[in-house]
mmCIF file of C-alpha atoms in Angstrom:
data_model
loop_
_atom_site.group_PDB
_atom_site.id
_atom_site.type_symbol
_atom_site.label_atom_id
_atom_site.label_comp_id
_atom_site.label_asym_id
_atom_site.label_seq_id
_atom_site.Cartn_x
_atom_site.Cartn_y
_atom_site.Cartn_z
ATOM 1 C CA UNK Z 579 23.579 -37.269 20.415
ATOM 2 C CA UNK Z 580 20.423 -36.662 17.948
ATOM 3 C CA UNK Z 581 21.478 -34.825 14.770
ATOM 4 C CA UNK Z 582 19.083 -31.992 14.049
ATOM 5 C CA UNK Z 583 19.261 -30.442 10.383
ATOM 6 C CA UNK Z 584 19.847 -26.928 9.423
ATOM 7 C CA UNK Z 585 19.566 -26.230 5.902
ATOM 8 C CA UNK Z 586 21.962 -23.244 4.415
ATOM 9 C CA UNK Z 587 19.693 -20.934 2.209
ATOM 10 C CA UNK Z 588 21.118 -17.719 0.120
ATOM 11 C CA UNK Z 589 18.176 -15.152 1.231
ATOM 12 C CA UNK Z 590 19.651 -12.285 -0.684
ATOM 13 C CA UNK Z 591 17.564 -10.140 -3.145
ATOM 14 C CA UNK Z 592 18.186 -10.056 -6.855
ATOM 15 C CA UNK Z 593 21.251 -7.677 -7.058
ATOM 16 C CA UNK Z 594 22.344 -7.679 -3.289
ATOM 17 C CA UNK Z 595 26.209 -8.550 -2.954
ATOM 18 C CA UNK Z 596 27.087 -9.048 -6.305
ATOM 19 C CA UNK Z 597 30.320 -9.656 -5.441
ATOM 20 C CA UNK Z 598 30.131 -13.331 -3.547
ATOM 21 C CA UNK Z 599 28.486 -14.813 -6.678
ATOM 22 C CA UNK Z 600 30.153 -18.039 -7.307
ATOM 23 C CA UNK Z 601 32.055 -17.728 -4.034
ATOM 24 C CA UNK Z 602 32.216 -19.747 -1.216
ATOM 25 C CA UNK Z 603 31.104 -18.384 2.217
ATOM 26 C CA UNK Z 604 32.452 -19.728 5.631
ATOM 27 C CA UNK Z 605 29.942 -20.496 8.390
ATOM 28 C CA UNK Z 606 30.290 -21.101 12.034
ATOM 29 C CA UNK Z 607 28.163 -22.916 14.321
ATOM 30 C CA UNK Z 608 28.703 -22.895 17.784
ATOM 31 C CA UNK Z 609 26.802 -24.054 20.661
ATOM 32 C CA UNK Z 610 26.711 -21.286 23.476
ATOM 33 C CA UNK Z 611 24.812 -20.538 26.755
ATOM 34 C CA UNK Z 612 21.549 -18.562 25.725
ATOM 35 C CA UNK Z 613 21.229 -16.818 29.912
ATOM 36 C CA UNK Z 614 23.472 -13.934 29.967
ATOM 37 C CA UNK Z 615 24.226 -15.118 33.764
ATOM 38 C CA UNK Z 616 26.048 -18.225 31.772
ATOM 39 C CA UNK Z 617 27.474 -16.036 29.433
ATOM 40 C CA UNK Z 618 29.472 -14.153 32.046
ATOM 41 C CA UNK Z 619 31.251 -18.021 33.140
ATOM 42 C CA UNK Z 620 30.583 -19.654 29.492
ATOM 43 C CA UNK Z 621 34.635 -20.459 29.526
ATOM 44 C CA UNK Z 622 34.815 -21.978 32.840
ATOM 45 C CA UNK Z 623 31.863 -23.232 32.700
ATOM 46 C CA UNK Z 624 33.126 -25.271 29.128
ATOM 47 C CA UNK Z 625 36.497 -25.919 30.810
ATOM 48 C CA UNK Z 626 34.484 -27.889 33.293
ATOM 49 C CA UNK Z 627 32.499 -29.698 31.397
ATOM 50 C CA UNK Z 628 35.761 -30.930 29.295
ATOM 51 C CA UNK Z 629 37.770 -32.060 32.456
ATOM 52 C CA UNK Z 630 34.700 -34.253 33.522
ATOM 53 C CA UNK Z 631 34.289 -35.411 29.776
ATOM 54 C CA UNK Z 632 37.948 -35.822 28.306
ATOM 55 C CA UNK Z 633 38.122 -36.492 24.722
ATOM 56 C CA UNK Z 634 34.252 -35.723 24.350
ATOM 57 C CA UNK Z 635 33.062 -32.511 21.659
ATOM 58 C CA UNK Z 636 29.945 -30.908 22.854
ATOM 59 C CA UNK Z 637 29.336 -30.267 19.078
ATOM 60 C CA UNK Z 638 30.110 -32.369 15.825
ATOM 61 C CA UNK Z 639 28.847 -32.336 12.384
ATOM 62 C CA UNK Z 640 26.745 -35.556 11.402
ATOM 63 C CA UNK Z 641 26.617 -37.412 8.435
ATOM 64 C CA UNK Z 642 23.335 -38.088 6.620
ATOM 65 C CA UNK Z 643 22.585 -41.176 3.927
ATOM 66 C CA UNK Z 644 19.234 -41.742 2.619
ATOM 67 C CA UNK Z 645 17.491 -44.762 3.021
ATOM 68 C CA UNK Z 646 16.938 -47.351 0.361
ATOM 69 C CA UNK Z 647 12.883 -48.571 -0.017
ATOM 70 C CA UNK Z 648 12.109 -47.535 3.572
ATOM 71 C CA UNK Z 649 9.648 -44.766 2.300
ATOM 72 C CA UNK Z 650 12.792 -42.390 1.538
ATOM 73 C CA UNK Z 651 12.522 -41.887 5.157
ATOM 74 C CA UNK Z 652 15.990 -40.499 6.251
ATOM 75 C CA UNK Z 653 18.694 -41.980 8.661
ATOM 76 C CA UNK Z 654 20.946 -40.047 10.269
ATOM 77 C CA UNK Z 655 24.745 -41.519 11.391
ATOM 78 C CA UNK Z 656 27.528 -40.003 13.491
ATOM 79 C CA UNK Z 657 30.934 -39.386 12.326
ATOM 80 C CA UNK Z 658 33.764 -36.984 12.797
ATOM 81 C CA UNK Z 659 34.184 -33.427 11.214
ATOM 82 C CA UNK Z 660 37.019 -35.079 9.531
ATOM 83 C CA UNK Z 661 35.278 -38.220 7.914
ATOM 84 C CA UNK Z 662 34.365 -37.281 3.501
ATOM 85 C CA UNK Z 663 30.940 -37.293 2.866
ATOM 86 C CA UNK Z 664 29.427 -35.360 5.496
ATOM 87 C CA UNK Z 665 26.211 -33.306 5.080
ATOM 88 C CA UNK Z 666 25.073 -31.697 1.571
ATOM 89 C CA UNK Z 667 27.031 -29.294 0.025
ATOM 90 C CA UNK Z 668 29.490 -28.281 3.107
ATOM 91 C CA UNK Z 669 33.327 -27.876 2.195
ATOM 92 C CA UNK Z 670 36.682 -28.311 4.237
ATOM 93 C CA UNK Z 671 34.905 -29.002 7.397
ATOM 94 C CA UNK Z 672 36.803 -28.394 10.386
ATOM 95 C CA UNK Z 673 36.583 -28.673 14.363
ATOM 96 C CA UNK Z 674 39.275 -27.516 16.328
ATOM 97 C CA UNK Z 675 40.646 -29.760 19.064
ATOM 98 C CA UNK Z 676 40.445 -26.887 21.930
ATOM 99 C CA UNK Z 677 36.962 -25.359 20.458
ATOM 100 C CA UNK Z 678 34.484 -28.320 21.533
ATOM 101 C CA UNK Z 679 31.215 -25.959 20.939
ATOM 102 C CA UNK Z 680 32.632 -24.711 17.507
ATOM 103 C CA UNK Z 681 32.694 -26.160 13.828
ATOM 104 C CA UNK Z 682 32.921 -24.289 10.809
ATOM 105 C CA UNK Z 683 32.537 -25.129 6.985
ATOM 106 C CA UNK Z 684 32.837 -23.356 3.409
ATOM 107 C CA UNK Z 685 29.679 -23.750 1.395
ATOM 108 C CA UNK Z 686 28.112 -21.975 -2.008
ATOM 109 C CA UNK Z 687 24.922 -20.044 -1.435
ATOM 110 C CA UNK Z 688 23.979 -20.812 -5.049
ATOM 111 C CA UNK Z 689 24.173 -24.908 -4.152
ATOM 112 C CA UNK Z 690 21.629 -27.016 -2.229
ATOM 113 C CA UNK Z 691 23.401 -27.068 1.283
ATOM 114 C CA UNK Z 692 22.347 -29.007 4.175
ATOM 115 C CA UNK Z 693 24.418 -29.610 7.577
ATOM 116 C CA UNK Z 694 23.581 -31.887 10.327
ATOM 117 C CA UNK Z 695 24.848 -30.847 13.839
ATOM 118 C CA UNK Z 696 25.083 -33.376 17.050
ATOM 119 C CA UNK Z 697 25.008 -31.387 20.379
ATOM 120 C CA UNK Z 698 26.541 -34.090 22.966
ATOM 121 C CA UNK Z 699 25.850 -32.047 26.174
ATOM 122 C CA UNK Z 700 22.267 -32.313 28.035
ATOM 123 C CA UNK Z 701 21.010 -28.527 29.689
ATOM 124 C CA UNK Z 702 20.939 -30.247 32.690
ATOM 125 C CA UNK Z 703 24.754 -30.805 32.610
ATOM 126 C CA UNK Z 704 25.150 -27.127 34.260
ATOM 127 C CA UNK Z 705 22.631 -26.620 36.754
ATOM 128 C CA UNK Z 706 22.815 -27.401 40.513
ATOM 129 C CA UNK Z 707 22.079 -30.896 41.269
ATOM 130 C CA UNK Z 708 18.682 -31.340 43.350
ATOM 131 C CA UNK Z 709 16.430 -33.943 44.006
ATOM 132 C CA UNK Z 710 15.627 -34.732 39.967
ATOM 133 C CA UNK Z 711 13.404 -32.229 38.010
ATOM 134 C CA UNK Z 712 16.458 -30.262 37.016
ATOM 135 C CA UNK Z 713 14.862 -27.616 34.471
ATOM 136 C CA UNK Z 714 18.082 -27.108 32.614
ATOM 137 C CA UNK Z 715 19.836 -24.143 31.060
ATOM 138 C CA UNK Z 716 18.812 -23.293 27.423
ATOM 139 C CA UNK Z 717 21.069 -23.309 24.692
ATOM 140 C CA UNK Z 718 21.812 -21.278 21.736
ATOM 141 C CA UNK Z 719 23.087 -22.579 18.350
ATOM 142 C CA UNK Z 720 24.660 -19.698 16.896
ATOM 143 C CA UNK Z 721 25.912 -19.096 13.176
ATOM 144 C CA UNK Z 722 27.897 -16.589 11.935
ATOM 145 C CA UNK Z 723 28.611 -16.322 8.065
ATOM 146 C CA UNK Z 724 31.634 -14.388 6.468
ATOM 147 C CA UNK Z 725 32.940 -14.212 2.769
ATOM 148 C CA UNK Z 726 36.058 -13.600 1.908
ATOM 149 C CA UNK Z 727 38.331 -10.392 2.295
ATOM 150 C CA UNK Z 728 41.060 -9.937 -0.168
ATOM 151 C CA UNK Z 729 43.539 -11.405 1.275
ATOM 152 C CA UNK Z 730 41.835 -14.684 0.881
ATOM 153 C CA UNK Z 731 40.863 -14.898 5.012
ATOM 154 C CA UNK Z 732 36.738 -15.020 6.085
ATOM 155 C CA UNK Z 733 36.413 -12.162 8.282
ATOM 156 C CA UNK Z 734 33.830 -10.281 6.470
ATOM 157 C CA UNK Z 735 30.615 -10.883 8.503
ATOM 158 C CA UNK Z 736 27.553 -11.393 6.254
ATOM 159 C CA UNK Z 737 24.826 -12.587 8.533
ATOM 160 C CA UNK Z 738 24.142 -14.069 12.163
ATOM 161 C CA UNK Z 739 21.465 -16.031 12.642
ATOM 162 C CA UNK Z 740 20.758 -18.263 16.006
ATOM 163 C CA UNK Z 741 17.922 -20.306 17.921
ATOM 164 C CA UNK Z 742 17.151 -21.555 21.418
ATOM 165 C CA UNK Z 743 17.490 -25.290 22.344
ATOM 166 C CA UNK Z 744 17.025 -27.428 25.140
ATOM 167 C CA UNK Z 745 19.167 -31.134 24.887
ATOM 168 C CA UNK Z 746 17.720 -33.713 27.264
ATOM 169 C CA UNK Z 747 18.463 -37.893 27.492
#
């Protein structure tokens, strides 16, 4: 799949949540149905995509390395949340076997972070097969941020933020 680039920015105003300077913040990504009709059958609707496509994830992180005299123009490679470097700046990366739309990383808002996601499903991969010309259902990538509670777990929400795609071949 194509690796699109989402850059991690700290947004917060001078003086606004003091308390996760020099902390680490947790953020998951997950790739979710963006029609509320989908919504309604998102797990059986994932459940079938994984029995036609066993061992597949319909969303990895990517690793990035710049290119050497090629005009610094960038090249982006494939590997698994487990493989060390991955993108800029993201720590512990982690997918879990029986989440295939999630992944989730620790990262500093005061460091230059940048994460590449793959998304290997197409739209068209749940609509109704016709005659071609499938429109396709849209996407959403969603992220969810959360700092730490003080028992050392994520669970305090910070921010959401999301946007609609469309994957095609």
């Amino acid at each position: 799949g194509q690796s699109y680039e989402i850059r991690m920015l700290d947004n917060r105003k001078l003086g606004e949540l003091p308390e996760i300077n020099g902390k680490l913040v947790k953020s998951i990504f997950r790739v979710v149905f963006h029609d509320r009709r989908l919504q309604y059958t998102e797990h059986q609707q994932l459940e079938g995509w994984r029995w036609n496509r066993p061992g597949d994830r319909i969303l990895d992180i990517g690793e990035s390395h710049l290119a050497g005299a090629a005009g610094g123009s960038r090249v982006v490679l494939t590997c698994s949340p487990t493989d060390i470097p991955m993108s800029v700046g993201i720590i512990d990366p982690r997918a879990n076997p029986t989440q295939l739309n999630t992944v989730e990383f620790l990262w500093d808002p005061a460091k230059r972070t940048s994460v590449f996601i793959q998304v290997h499903c197409i739209s068209t991969e749940f609509t109704l097969r016709k005659h071609g010309g499938e429109k396709g259902v849209p996407f959403r990538v969603q992220i969810d941020t959360f700092r730490e509670n003080e028992s050392g777990e994520y669970t305090e929400h910070l921010h959401s933020a999301s946007c609609q795609i469309k994957v095609f071949k």
